[in-house]
Backbone as numpy.savetxt, mean C-alpha at the origin, in Angstrom:
# Nx Ny Nz CAx CAy CAz Cx Cy Cz
12.66 -16.09 -0.94 11.84 -15.64 0.18 12.46 -14.37 0.79
11.63 -13.42 1.27 12.16 -12.17 1.79 12.88 -12.36 3.11
13.89 -11.50 3.36 14.57 -11.51 4.64 13.69 -10.90 5.72
13.71 -11.50 6.90 12.95 -10.97 8.03 13.91 -10.33 9.02
13.46 -9.25 9.64 14.26 -8.52 10.61 13.59 -8.58 11.97
14.37 -8.69 13.02 13.86 -8.57 14.38 13.97 -7.12 14.81
12.85 -6.55 15.21 12.85 -5.17 15.70 12.10 -5.12 17.02
12.42 -4.12 17.81 11.70 -3.96 19.07 10.81 -2.72 19.00
9.74 -2.77 19.74 8.85 -1.61 19.82 9.45 -0.64 20.82
10.01 0.45 20.29 10.68 1.44 21.13 9.70 2.42 21.76
8.57 2.65 21.09 7.55 3.56 21.61 6.22 3.20 20.99
5.16 3.48 21.72 3.80 3.23 21.23 2.87 4.23 21.90
2.06 4.91 21.09 1.12 5.87 21.66 -0.06 6.09 20.73
-1.22 6.44 21.28 -2.38 6.77 20.44 -2.18 8.13 19.79
-2.60 8.26 18.53 -2.46 9.56 17.86 -3.79 10.04 17.28
-4.82 9.19 17.36 -6.17 9.56 16.92 -7.09 8.44 17.39
-8.37 8.63 17.27 -9.32 7.58 17.65 -9.04 6.32 16.86
-8.78 5.23 17.56 -8.53 3.91 16.97 -7.24 3.82 16.15
-6.34 4.76 16.33 -5.06 4.73 15.61 -3.92 4.88 16.61
-2.96 3.95 16.56 -1.78 4.07 17.41 -0.53 4.15 16.53
0.48 4.84 17.04 1.75 5.00 16.34 2.80 4.14 17.02
3.50 3.33 16.23 4.57 2.49 16.74 5.90 2.95 16.18
6.89 3.07 17.05 8.26 3.31 16.63 9.03 2.01 16.77
9.59 1.53 15.67 10.32 0.27 15.65 11.81 0.56 15.48
12.64 -0.09 16.27 14.08 0.10 16.18 14.78 -1.25 16.11
15.99 -1.26 15.63 16.76 -2.48 15.46 17.12 -3.09 16.81
16.96 -4.40 16.93 17.34 -5.09 18.16 18.85 -5.06 18.34
19.57 -5.19 17.24 21.04 -5.26 17.30 21.70 -3.90 17.43
20.95 -2.84 17.18 21.53 -1.51 17.19 22.10 -1.08 15.85
22.09 -2.00 14.88 22.56 -1.68 13.53 21.52 -0.81 12.81
21.94 -0.01 11.82 20.96 0.77 11.05 19.97 -0.13 10.35
18.74 0.32 10.24 17.71 -0.43 9.52 17.88 -0.22 8.02
17.39 -1.15 7.20 17.50 -0.98 5.75 16.83 0.32 5.30
17.42 0.96 4.31 16.88 2.22 3.80 15.56 1.99 3.08
14.79 3.05 2.89 13.51 2.97 2.20 13.25 4.25 1.45
12.32 4.19 0.52 11.92 5.36 -0.25 10.48 5.72 0.10
10.08 6.94 -0.20 8.73 7.42 0.11 7.69 6.54 -0.57
6.70 6.10 0.20 5.65 5.22 -0.31 5.86 3.76 0.06
7.00 3.44 0.68 7.34 2.05 1.00 6.50 1.53 2.18
6.43 0.20 2.27 5.75 -0.43 3.39 6.54 -1.64 3.87
6.15 -2.16 5.02 6.76 -3.37 5.56 5.66 -4.36 5.90
6.03 -5.64 5.93 5.15 -6.67 6.47 5.44 -6.77 7.96
4.41 -6.80 8.77 4.56 -7.00 10.21 3.98 -8.37 10.56
4.83 -9.24 11.10 4.40 -10.57 11.51 3.89 -10.45 12.94
2.57 -10.49 13.07 1.95 -10.19 14.36 2.01 -11.39 15.30
1.32 -12.48 14.93 1.32 -13.70 15.75 0.59 -14.79 14.99
0.93 -16.02 15.30 0.24 -17.18 14.73 0.08 -17.12 13.22
1.13 -16.66 12.55 1.10 -16.62 11.10 0.38 -15.43 10.51
-0.15 -14.53 11.35 -0.86 -13.34 10.85 0.17 -12.30 10.41
0.04 -11.85 9.17 0.96 -10.85 8.60 0.13 -9.69 8.06
0.53 -8.49 8.39 -0.17 -7.30 7.90 0.84 -6.32 7.33
0.40 -5.49 6.38 1.27 -4.51 5.74 0.96 -3.11 6.28
2.04 -2.36 6.58 1.88 -0.99 7.06 2.90 -0.09 6.38
2.42 1.06 5.92 3.29 2.03 5.26 4.22 2.69 6.27
5.42 3.01 5.82 6.36 3.75 6.65 6.06 5.24 6.52
5.91 5.91 7.65 5.50 7.31 7.58 6.54 8.27 8.13
7.70 7.76 8.54 8.74 8.68 8.96 9.55 9.15 7.76
10.49 10.06 8.01 11.23 10.70 6.93 12.22 9.73 6.29
12.32 9.81 4.98 13.33 9.05 4.26 14.71 9.46 4.77
15.57 8.49 4.99 16.91 8.77 5.50 17.06 8.47 6.97
15.94 8.28 7.69 16.02 7.90 9.10 16.24 6.39 9.19
17.48 5.99 9.37 17.78 4.57 9.41 17.83 4.00 10.82
17.50 4.82 11.83 17.51 4.35 13.20 16.13 3.87 13.66
15.10 4.11 12.83 13.75 3.72 13.24 12.82 3.63 12.05
11.72 2.91 12.23 10.58 2.93 11.32 9.38 3.39 12.13
8.54 4.22 11.54 7.27 4.61 12.17 6.11 4.06 11.35
5.18 3.39 12.03 3.96 2.93 11.37 2.76 3.35 12.20
1.67 3.69 11.55 0.41 4.01 12.21 -0.58 2.89 11.92
-1.21 2.37 12.97 -2.07 1.20 12.83 -3.50 1.56 13.21
-4.40 1.41 12.26 -5.82 1.62 12.49 -6.45 0.34 12.99
-7.17 0.42 14.10 -7.90 -0.75 14.58 -9.08 -1.01 13.65
-9.04 -2.13 12.95 -10.12 -2.49 12.03 -11.27 -3.11 12.80
-12.51 -2.69 12.53 -13.66 -3.22 13.29 -13.84 -4.72 13.13
-13.40 -5.28 12.01 -13.54 -6.72 11.79 -12.16 -7.38 11.76
-11.28 -6.92 12.63 -9.91 -7.44 12.67 -9.91 -8.94 12.97
-9.06 -9.67 12.25 -8.91 -11.11 12.44 -7.63 -11.44 13.20
-7.18 -10.52 14.03 -5.98 -10.78 14.81 -4.79 -9.94 14.44
-4.95 -9.06 13.45 -3.84 -8.20 13.04 -3.82 -6.91 13.82
-4.66 -5.95 13.42 -4.64 -4.64 14.07 -5.07 -4.72 15.53
-6.01 -5.60 15.86 -6.46 -5.70 17.25 -5.34 -6.21 18.15
-4.54 -7.16 17.65 -3.42 -7.68 18.43 -2.36 -6.60 18.65
-2.12 -5.81 17.62 -1.13 -4.73 17.76 -1.60 -3.71 18.80
-2.88 -3.38 18.77 -3.43 -2.40 19.71 -3.46 -2.95 21.13
-3.89 -4.20 21.29 -4.20 -4.72 22.62 -3.11 -5.57 23.26
-2.25 -6.19 22.45 -1.30 -7.16 23.00 0.16 -6.75 22.92
0.51 -5.97 21.93 1.91 -5.58 21.77 2.21 -4.30 22.55
3.39 -4.26 23.18 3.75 -3.08 23.95 5.22 -2.75 23.81
5.62 -1.66 24.44 7.00 -1.20 24.39 7.93 -2.30 24.93
8.99 -2.58 24.18 9.94 -3.60 24.57 9.73 -4.93 23.88
8.53 -5.14 23.34 8.27 -6.41 22.63 9.10 -6.46 21.35
9.52 -7.67 20.98 10.28 -7.89 19.75 9.39 -8.59 18.74
9.34 -8.07 17.54 8.51 -8.65 16.48 9.35 -8.81 15.21
8.83 -9.59 14.29 9.49 -9.77 12.99 8.82 -8.90 11.94
9.64 -8.29 11.09 9.12 -7.51 9.97 9.94 -7.85 8.73
9.38 -7.54 7.57 10.14 -7.68 6.33 10.97 -6.44 6.10
11.90 -6.53 5.17 12.58 -5.33 4.71 11.58 -4.49 3.91
11.75 -3.17 3.87 10.81 -2.33 3.13 10.79 -2.65 1.64
9.63 -2.54 1.04 9.51 -2.62 -0.41 8.47 -1.57 -0.83
8.50 -1.21 -2.09 7.70 -0.07 -2.53 6.93 -0.38 -3.80
5.60 -0.47 -3.69 4.71 -0.59 -4.84 4.04 0.74 -5.17
4.43 1.79 -4.45 3.75 3.09 -4.57 4.79 4.22 -4.55
5.79 4.14 -5.46 6.90 5.10 -5.40 6.54 6.45 -5.99
7.26 7.46 -5.56 7.15 8.79 -6.18 7.85 8.78 -7.53
7.16 9.21 -8.55 7.79 9.39 -9.86 8.57 10.70 -9.83
9.43 10.89 -10.81 10.15 12.15 -10.91 9.14 13.27 -11.14
9.09 14.27 -10.24 8.07 15.31 -10.37 8.15 16.05 -11.70
6.98 16.29 -12.29 6.91 17.11 -13.49 6.41 18.48 -13.09
5.09 18.68 -13.20 4.49 19.89 -12.68 4.13 19.66 -11.21
3.17 20.37 -10.72 2.74 20.27 -9.34 2.24 18.86 -9.01
2.53 18.37 -7.81 2.09 17.06 -7.34 0.91 17.25 -6.40
-0.14 16.43 -6.59 -1.31 16.48 -5.74 -1.41 15.18 -4.95
-1.40 15.29 -3.62 -1.51 14.14 -2.73 -2.91 14.14 -2.11
-3.63 13.04 -2.25 -5.00 12.92 -1.74 -5.07 11.77 -0.76
-5.32 12.08 0.50 -5.36 11.06 1.55 -6.77 10.93 2.11
-7.21 9.70 2.25 -8.48 9.41 2.90 -8.22 8.58 4.14
-8.49 9.13 5.33 -8.31 8.39 6.57 -6.88 7.93 6.78
-6.72 6.64 7.09 -5.39 6.09 7.37 -4.51 6.08 6.12
-5.07 6.40 4.98 -4.29 6.53 3.75 -3.29 7.67 3.80
-3.29 8.43 4.88 -2.30 9.50 5.04 -0.89 8.94 5.21
-0.75 7.69 5.65 0.58 7.20 6.07 1.64 7.24 4.97
1.41 6.67 3.77 2.46 6.79 2.76 2.59 8.21 2.23
1.49 8.96 2.23 1.52 10.32 1.68 2.23 11.29 2.61
2.24 11.00 3.91 2.99 11.84 4.85 4.47 11.79 4.53
4.96 10.59 4.26 6.37 10.43 3.89 6.65 11.11 2.55
5.70 10.98 1.60 5.87 11.63 0.30 5.92 13.15 0.44
5.03 13.70 1.27 5.00 15.16 1.45 6.33 15.67 1.99
6.86 14.95 2.96 8.15 15.35 3.51 9.26 15.30 2.47
9.23 14.27 1.64 10.25 14.12 0.61 10.12 15.21 -0.45
8.89 15.52 -0.87 8.68 16.57 -1.87 9.10 17.93 -1.33
8.79 18.19 -0.06 9.21 19.46 0.55 10.73 19.55 0.60
11.36 18.44 0.95 12.82 18.41 1.03 13.47 18.70 -0.32
12.84 18.20 -1.39 13.39 18.42 -2.73 12.87 19.69 -3.38
12.06 20.46 -2.65 11.51 21.74 -3.11 10.61 21.59 -4.34
9.95 20.45 -4.44 8.99 20.23 -5.53 7.64 20.81 -5.13
6.93 21.46 -6.04 5.61 22.03 -5.70 4.58 20.92 -5.48
3.83 21.03 -4.41 2.82 20.01 -4.13 1.74 20.57 -3.22
0.61 19.86 -3.18 -0.46 20.11 -2.21 -0.87 18.77 -1.61
-1.18 18.78 -0.33 -1.70 17.61 0.35 -3.11 17.91 0.84
-4.07 17.14 0.38 -5.45 17.25 0.84 -5.78 15.99 1.65
-6.15 16.20 2.91 -6.33 15.12 3.87 -7.79 15.09 4.30
-8.48 14.01 3.97 -9.89 13.86 4.30 -10.08 12.84 5.42
-10.96 13.14 6.36 -11.27 12.21 7.44 -12.72 12.38 7.85
-13.23 11.37 8.54 -14.63 11.43 8.97 -14.85 12.55 9.98
-13.87 12.75 10.87 -13.97 13.79 11.88 -12.56 14.14 12.36
-12.44 15.24 13.08 -11.12 15.71 13.49 -10.43 14.73 14.44
-11.21 14.01 15.27 -10.61 13.10 16.23 -10.07 11.83 15.57
-10.44 11.60 14.30 -9.95 10.43 13.58 -8.82 10.79 12.60
-8.26 11.95 12.75 -7.24 12.42 11.82 -5.85 12.27 12.44
-5.13 11.24 12.03 -3.78 11.02 12.52 -2.84 12.10 11.99
-1.88 12.49 12.81 -0.84 13.46 12.44 -1.37 14.87 12.19
-2.58 15.18 12.63 -3.14 16.50 12.35 -2.30 17.60 12.97
-1.91 17.44 14.24 -1.14 18.48 14.91 0.20 18.70 14.23
0.82 17.61 13.82 2.11 17.74 13.12 1.92 18.50 11.81
0.93 18.09 11.03 0.71 18.71 9.71 0.29 20.18 9.83
-0.36 20.53 10.93 -0.80 21.91 11.12 0.34 22.84 11.51
1.48 22.27 11.91 2.59 23.11 12.38 3.90 22.86 11.63
3.91 21.92 10.70 5.17 21.56 10.02 5.60 22.66 9.05
6.79 22.51 8.51 7.36 23.54 7.64 6.55 23.74 6.36
5.82 22.72 5.92 5.04 22.85 4.70 3.53 22.94 4.98
3.18 23.46 6.15 1.77 23.53 6.57 0.89 24.33 5.61
1.49 25.31 4.90 0.70 26.11 3.97 0.22 25.30 2.77
0.83 24.14 2.56 0.44 23.29 1.43 -0.49 22.16 1.85
-0.93 22.17 3.11 -1.78 21.12 3.65 -3.20 21.65 3.83
-4.17 20.85 3.39 -5.58 21.23 3.49 -6.35 20.09 4.17
-7.14 20.42 5.20 -7.90 19.42 5.94 -9.37 19.46 5.53
-9.97 18.28 5.43 -11.39 18.17 5.04 -12.05 17.12 5.95
-13.21 17.50 6.52 -13.90 16.60 7.45 -15.32 16.30 6.97
-15.72 15.04 7.06 -17.07 14.67 6.66 -18.12 15.35 7.53
-17.79 15.55 8.82 -18.78 16.13 9.73 -18.64 17.64 9.86
-17.83 18.25 9.01 -17.64 19.70 9.06 -18.57 20.42 8.10
-18.36 21.73 7.98 -19.15 22.54 7.06 -18.95 22.03 5.63
-20.00 22.00 4.87 -19.93 21.44 3.52 -18.95 22.20 2.64
-18.73 23.46 2.91 -17.83 24.26 2.08 -16.36 23.84 2.22
-16.02 23.17 3.33 -14.63 22.76 3.51 -14.36 21.33 3.03
-15.37 20.66 2.49 -15.15 19.31 1.97 -14.38 19.37 0.66
-13.65 18.32 0.38 -12.80 18.30 -0.80 -13.63 18.36 -2.08
-13.34 19.36 -2.90 -14.00 19.54 -4.18 -12.94 19.49 -5.27
-12.80 18.34 -5.89 -11.74 18.18 -6.88 -11.99 19.00 -8.14
-13.23 19.36 -8.40 -13.51 20.20 -9.57 -12.87 21.57 -9.44
-12.62 22.00 -8.19 -11.95 23.27 -7.96 -10.44 23.11 -7.88
-9.98 21.94 -7.44 -8.54 21.71 -7.25 -7.85 21.36 -8.55
-8.47 20.53 -9.37 -7.81 19.99 -10.56 -7.41 21.03 -11.60
-8.21 22.08 -11.84 -7.81 23.05 -12.87 -6.46 23.73 -12.62
-5.99 23.74 -11.38 -4.72 24.38 -11.06 -3.52 23.51 -11.42
-3.77 22.27 -11.83 -2.67 21.36 -12.16 -2.23 21.54 -13.59
-0.94 21.30 -13.83 -0.41 21.36 -15.18 -0.60 20.05 -15.91
-0.25 20.03 -17.17 -0.45 18.83 -18.00 0.44 17.67 -17.58
1.51 17.98 -16.84 2.43 16.92 -16.39 2.38 16.73 -14.88
1.25 17.08 -14.28 1.09 16.90 -12.84 0.79 15.45 -12.51
1.27 15.01 -11.35 0.98 13.66 -10.88 0.04 13.73 -9.68
-0.85 12.74 -9.60 -1.76 12.63 -8.47 -1.51 11.30 -7.77
-1.35 11.37 -6.46 -1.19 10.17 -5.63 -2.35 10.11 -4.66
-3.04 8.97 -4.62 -4.22 8.85 -3.77 -4.15 7.54 -3.00
-4.50 7.63 -1.72 -4.50 6.44 -0.87 -5.60 6.59 0.17
-6.29 5.49 0.44 -7.38 5.51 1.41 -8.34 4.37 1.15
-9.57 4.47 1.64 -10.56 3.43 1.38 -10.83 3.29 -0.12
-11.27 2.11 -0.52 -11.49 1.84 -1.95 -12.44 2.85 -2.58
-13.52 3.18 -1.89 -14.48 4.13 -2.45 -13.88 5.50 -2.66
-13.05 5.94 -1.74 -12.38 7.24 -1.86 -11.43 7.25 -3.05
-10.65 6.18 -3.19 -9.71 6.10 -4.31 -10.44 6.11 -5.64
-11.48 5.29 -5.75 -12.22 5.21 -7.00 -12.86 6.55 -7.36
-13.40 7.23 -6.35 -14.00 8.55 -6.58 -12.96 9.55 -7.07
-11.80 9.56 -6.42 -10.75 10.51 -6.80 -10.21 10.23 -8.19
-9.99 8.96 -8.51 -9.47 8.62 -9.84 -10.47 8.97 -10.94
-11.74 8.71 -10.67 -12.79 9.04 -11.66 -12.84 10.55 -11.90
-12.75 11.33 -10.84 -12.77 12.79 -10.98 -11.54 13.28 -11.72
-10.38 12.68 -11.44 -9.15 13.10 -12.11 -9.19 12.78 -13.59
-9.70 11.61 -13.94 -9.82 11.24 -15.35 -10.79 12.16 -16.07
-11.90 12.49 -15.39 -12.87 13.42 -15.98 -12.26 14.81 -16.15
-11.28 15.13 -15.30 -10.62 16.43 -15.38 -9.47 16.45 -16.37
-9.28 15.36 -17.10 -8.28 15.34 -18.15 -6.89 14.92 -17.72
-6.74 14.37 -16.52 -5.42 13.92 -16.08 -5.13 12.56 -16.73
-4.01 12.41 -17.44 -3.69 11.13 -18.11 -3.55 9.99 -17.09
-3.93 8.80 -17.51 -3.91 7.65 -16.60 -2.51 7.36 -16.08
-1.47 7.65 -16.88 -0.12 7.35 -16.41 0.37 8.36 -15.38
-0.44 9.39 -15.11 -0.10 10.36 -14.07 -0.90 10.11 -12.79
-1.69 9.04 -12.77 -2.51 8.71 -11.61 -1.90 7.51 -10.89
-1.63 7.68 -9.60 -0.99 6.64 -8.81 -1.85 6.37 -7.58
-2.07 5.10 -7.26 -2.94 4.79 -6.12 -2.42 3.58 -5.38
-2.76 3.52 -4.10 -2.46 2.33 -3.30 -3.66 2.01 -2.43
-4.13 0.78 -2.58 -5.25 0.29 -1.78 -4.74 -0.38 -0.52
-5.49 -0.22 0.58 -5.17 -0.92 1.82 -6.08 -2.14 2.01
-7.11 -2.24 1.20 -7.97 -3.42 1.20 -8.34 -3.70 -0.25
-8.65 -4.94 -0.54 -8.90 -5.33 -1.92 -10.20 -4.70 -2.43
-10.14 -3.95 -3.54 -11.35 -3.37 -4.11 -12.10 -4.43 -4.91
-13.40 -4.20 -5.17 -14.13 -5.14 -6.03 -13.47 -5.21 -7.41
-13.30 -6.41 -7.93 -12.66 -6.61 -9.23 -13.60 -7.38 -10.14
-13.87 -6.80 -11.31 -14.69 -7.52 -12.29 -13.87 -8.68 -12.85
-14.38 -9.87 -12.78 -13.62 -11.03 -13.23 -14.55 -12.08 -13.79
-13.96 -12.98 -14.55 -14.73 -14.07 -15.13 -14.84 -15.23 -14.16
-15.29 -16.37 -14.64 -15.43 -17.55 -13.78 -14.06 -18.08 -13.35
-14.07 -18.78 -12.24 -12.84 -19.38 -11.73 -12.61 -20.74 -12.38
-12.16 -20.73 -13.63 -11.87 -21.99 -14.31 -10.54 -22.55 -13.82
-10.42 -23.86 -13.84 -9.15 -24.50 -13.52 -8.12 -24.19 -14.61
-6.84 -24.17 -14.23 -5.78 -23.95 -15.21 -4.50 -24.61 -14.70
-3.52 -24.71 -15.56 -2.24 -25.32 -15.20 -1.18 -24.26 -15.01
-0.27 -24.51 -14.07 0.92 -23.68 -13.92 2.15 -24.58 -14.02
3.17 -24.06 -14.69 4.41 -24.80 -14.86 5.53 -24.01 -14.18
6.27 -24.68 -13.30 7.42 -24.07 -12.64 8.60 -24.19 -13.60
9.04 -23.07 -14.15 10.03 -23.10 -15.24 11.34 -23.75 -14.82
11.77 -23.56 -13.59 13.08 -24.05 -13.16 13.13 -25.57 -13.04
11.98 -26.19 -12.82 11.95 -27.65 -12.62 11.11 -28.39 -13.65
10.24 -27.66 -14.35 9.33 -28.30 -15.29 8.11 -28.89 -14.62
8.00 -28.72 -13.32 6.86 -29.26 -12.56 5.56 -28.61 -13.03
4.57 -29.45 -13.34 3.27 -28.97 -13.79 2.22 -29.23 -12.70
1.49 -28.18 -12.36 0.50 -28.26 -11.29 -0.84 -27.77 -11.81
-1.91 -28.37 -11.32 -3.26 -27.95 -11.68 -3.83 -27.07 -10.57
-4.35 -25.92 -10.96 -5.00 -25.02 -10.01 -6.51 -25.20 -10.16
-7.17 -25.84 -9.19 -8.62 -26.04 -9.29 -9.37 -24.72 -9.22
-10.64 -24.76 -9.56 -11.46 -23.56 -9.57 -11.60 -22.93 -8.19
-11.50 -23.76 -7.15 -11.75 -23.26 -5.80 -10.47 -23.00 -5.00
-9.30 -22.96 -5.67 -8.06 -22.71 -4.96 -7.23 -21.68 -5.71
-6.31 -21.05 -5.01 -5.44 -20.07 -5.65 -4.17 -20.75 -6.13
-3.51 -20.11 -7.10 -2.24 -20.62 -7.58 -1.20 -20.61 -6.47
-1.25 -19.61 -5.59 -0.30 -19.54 -4.48 -0.45 -20.75 -3.56
-1.67 -21.09 -3.21 -1.90 -22.25 -2.34 -1.35 -23.52 -2.95
-1.59 -23.70 -4.25 -1.13 -24.90 -4.95 0.39 -24.95 -4.99
1.03 -23.83 -5.27 2.49 -23.78 -5.32 3.11 -24.10 -3.96
2.60 -23.49 -2.92 3.15 -23.71 -1.58 2.96 -25.16 -1.13
1.79 -25.71 -1.42 1.51 -27.11 -1.06 2.47 -28.06 -1.77
2.89 -27.67 -2.97 3.81 -28.50 -3.74 5.27 -28.27 -3.36
5.50 -27.39 -2.38 6.85 -27.15 -1.90 7.63 -26.11 -2.68
6.95 -25.34 -3.51 7.62 -24.29 -4.27 7.74 -23.03 -3.40
8.95 -22.52 -3.17 9.12 -21.33 -2.33 8.38 -20.12 -2.93
7.53 -19.50 -2.14 6.77 -18.35 -2.59 6.42 -17.49 -1.39
6.75 -16.22 -1.46 6.39 -15.29 -0.38 4.94 -14.88 -0.54
4.15 -15.09 0.50 2.73 -14.71 0.49 2.42 -13.97 1.77
1.64 -12.89 1.64 1.34 -12.11 2.82 -0.16 -11.79 2.91
-0.63 -10.83 2.11 -2.02 -10.37 2.25 -3.04 -11.36 1.72
-2.69 -12.11 0.68 -3.56 -13.06 -0.01 -4.78 -12.40 -0.64
-4.68 -11.08 -0.87 -5.77 -10.33 -1.50 -5.33 -9.57 -2.74
-4.04 -9.61 -3.05 -3.56 -8.88 -4.22 -3.35 -7.41 -3.99
-2.98 -7.01 -2.75 -2.75 -5.59 -2.48 -1.33 -5.29 -2.03
-0.57 -6.30 -1.60 0.76 -5.99 -1.03 1.91 -6.23 -1.99
1.74 -7.10 -2.98 2.79 -7.35 -3.95 3.84 -8.36 -3.51
3.67 -8.98 -2.34 4.67 -9.92 -1.84 4.91 -11.08 -2.79
3.85 -11.57 -3.42 3.94 -12.81 -4.19 4.13 -12.60 -5.69
4.35 -11.37 -6.13 4.47 -11.09 -7.57 5.48 -12.04 -8.21
5.05 -12.67 -9.29 5.83 -13.72 -9.95 5.88 -13.44 -11.45
7.03 -13.69 -12.05 7.17 -13.51 -13.49 6.41 -14.56 -14.28
5.85 -14.14 -15.41 5.14 -15.04 -16.31 5.92 -15.13 -17.62
6.34 -16.33 -17.99 7.13 -16.54 -19.20 6.26 -16.90 -20.39
5.16 -17.61 -20.14 4.22 -17.98 -21.19 2.82 -17.96 -20.62
1.84 -17.66 -21.49 0.45 -17.65 -21.08 -0.06 -16.24 -20.81
-1.36 -16.15 -20.57 -2.01 -14.86 -20.36 -2.65 -14.82 -18.98
-2.15 -13.96 -18.09 -2.74 -13.87 -16.75 -4.11 -13.20 -16.78
-4.94 -13.56 -15.83 -6.21 -12.90 -15.57 -6.02 -12.10 -14.29
-5.65 -10.83 -14.43 -5.26 -10.01 -13.28 -6.47 -9.65 -12.42
-6.35 -9.94 -11.10 -7.41 -9.61 -10.16 -6.85 -8.91 -8.93
-5.72 -8.26 -9.11 -5.03 -7.60 -8.01 -5.31 -6.10 -8.00
-4.79 -5.44 -6.96 -4.87 -3.98 -6.88 -3.47 -3.37 -6.85
-2.49 -4.10 -7.39 -1.10 -3.64 -7.36 -0.68 -3.06 -8.70
-0.91 -3.80 -9.79 -0.42 -3.39 -11.09 -1.24 -2.26 -11.71
-0.56 -1.42 -12.47 -1.25 -0.40 -13.27 -1.84 -1.07 -14.51
-2.67 -0.33 -15.23 -3.24 -0.87 -16.47 -2.14 -1.23 -17.46
-1.12 -0.39 -17.53 -0.02 -0.65 -18.46 0.73 -1.92 -18.08
0.95 -2.12 -16.79 1.65 -3.32 -16.33 0.82 -4.57 -16.59
-0.47 -4.46 -16.45 -1.33 -5.61 -16.74 -1.29 -5.97 -18.21
-1.27 -4.96 -19.04 -1.20 -5.21 -20.48 0.10 -5.90 -20.86
1.17 -5.63 -20.12 2.45 -6.28 -20.39 2.37 -7.79 -20.22
1.60 -8.25 -19.26 1.35 -9.67 -19.08 2.54 -10.50 -18.65
3.61 -9.87 -18.16 4.81 -10.64 -17.82 4.97 -10.88 -16.32
3.98 -10.45 -15.52 3.97 -10.72 -14.09 2.52 -10.89 -13.63
2.35 -11.63 -12.53 1.02 -11.70 -11.95 1.12 -12.04 -10.46
-0.02 -11.92 -9.76 -0.07 -12.18 -8.33 -0.79 -13.51 -8.10
-0.07 -14.59 -7.83 -0.70 -15.91 -7.70 -1.63 -16.06 -6.50
-1.61 -15.11 -5.57 -2.50 -15.22 -4.42 -3.96 -15.01 -4.79
-4.21 -14.25 -5.88 -5.60 -13.93 -6.22 -5.90 -14.00 -7.72
-4.89 -13.80 -8.55 -5.12 -13.77 -10.00 -5.14 -15.17 -10.58
-5.70 -15.28 -11.78 -5.83 -16.59 -12.40 -5.29 -16.51 -13.84
-5.81 -17.33 -14.72 -5.28 -17.36 -16.09 -6.40 -17.27 -17.11
-6.15 -16.52 -18.16 -7.07 -16.50 -19.30 -6.72 -17.61 -20.28
-5.47 -18.04 -20.24 -5.04 -19.17 -21.08 -5.11 -20.45 -20.26
-4.99 -21.58 -20.93 -5.10 -22.86 -20.23 -3.90 -23.13 -19.34
-2.77 -22.43 -19.61 -1.55 -22.71 -18.87 -0.70 -21.46 -18.72
-0.05 -21.32 -17.57 0.92 -20.26 -17.33 2.25 -20.90 -16.98
3.31 -20.45 -17.62 4.66 -20.88 -17.26 5.26 -19.77 -16.40
5.60 -20.11 -15.16 6.03 -19.11 -14.19 7.54 -19.11 -14.02
8.09 -17.93 -13.83 9.53 -17.76 -13.65 9.90 -18.07 -12.20
9.75 -19.32 -11.84 10.06 -19.79 -10.49 11.03 -20.95 -10.56
């Protein structure tokens, strides 16, 4: 199970419509665990509600974590509680940082594509790329200027010449046109995209049509995208360390069955987007229904997300 940290809210302020910025600092005064660009933390809000937020401050700042929280219109107690109930001085629990969206070693120019609140991991990436003097561009899309977090910072930062803003309600000529952007990339360029599912899917489709290899495309979803899947057939899971065999019914997840049986398992989003529950597979064929693994990782078949994924084989032996 992951280690939890107690942190206090050192500062909180609005930075755009429906978006607030929280600065978290160590209660003990000790340095916080280090993190890499693209990392996120679990925030334990209240009553068992856990949400994931990307770290958007600079790598190397061990005295604080910065997270930006979008108020979701259909919030079930996560973002709304952070906006309305948590304040400066409150102490909350968070996980140590982990990274399912890391920067690869830069090849040619790096293209960062942010949609809305998807700017948060890419802001940290942009700072890291600038620090390492790697060539990059950041294209930031939002519905309107008032919904654009960090706009003032990005308009005045040291790498402002590499930042491009695009608004849905602006002139059509300033909207993001990937057909014009992609030809400037080299054969070894990497693209990182984060934002709403529709934005990510659109950007990846355009990049693939533009000849960018799939292994150069990196994405992180903040909500579970639609996943084509087969029927929810029942299957068996075997806990390798004990030999315990459990049946996963058609209407339940493997994670629920494991936890009910007393098997330690970290679970957070329960949608296959955070990677908290990733478990090794020793035997059997997973039916991947997550938004964490790449196509290559899915083909490997040696890990799966029990919170949402199932099995193509009758049985999975798990490395638990």
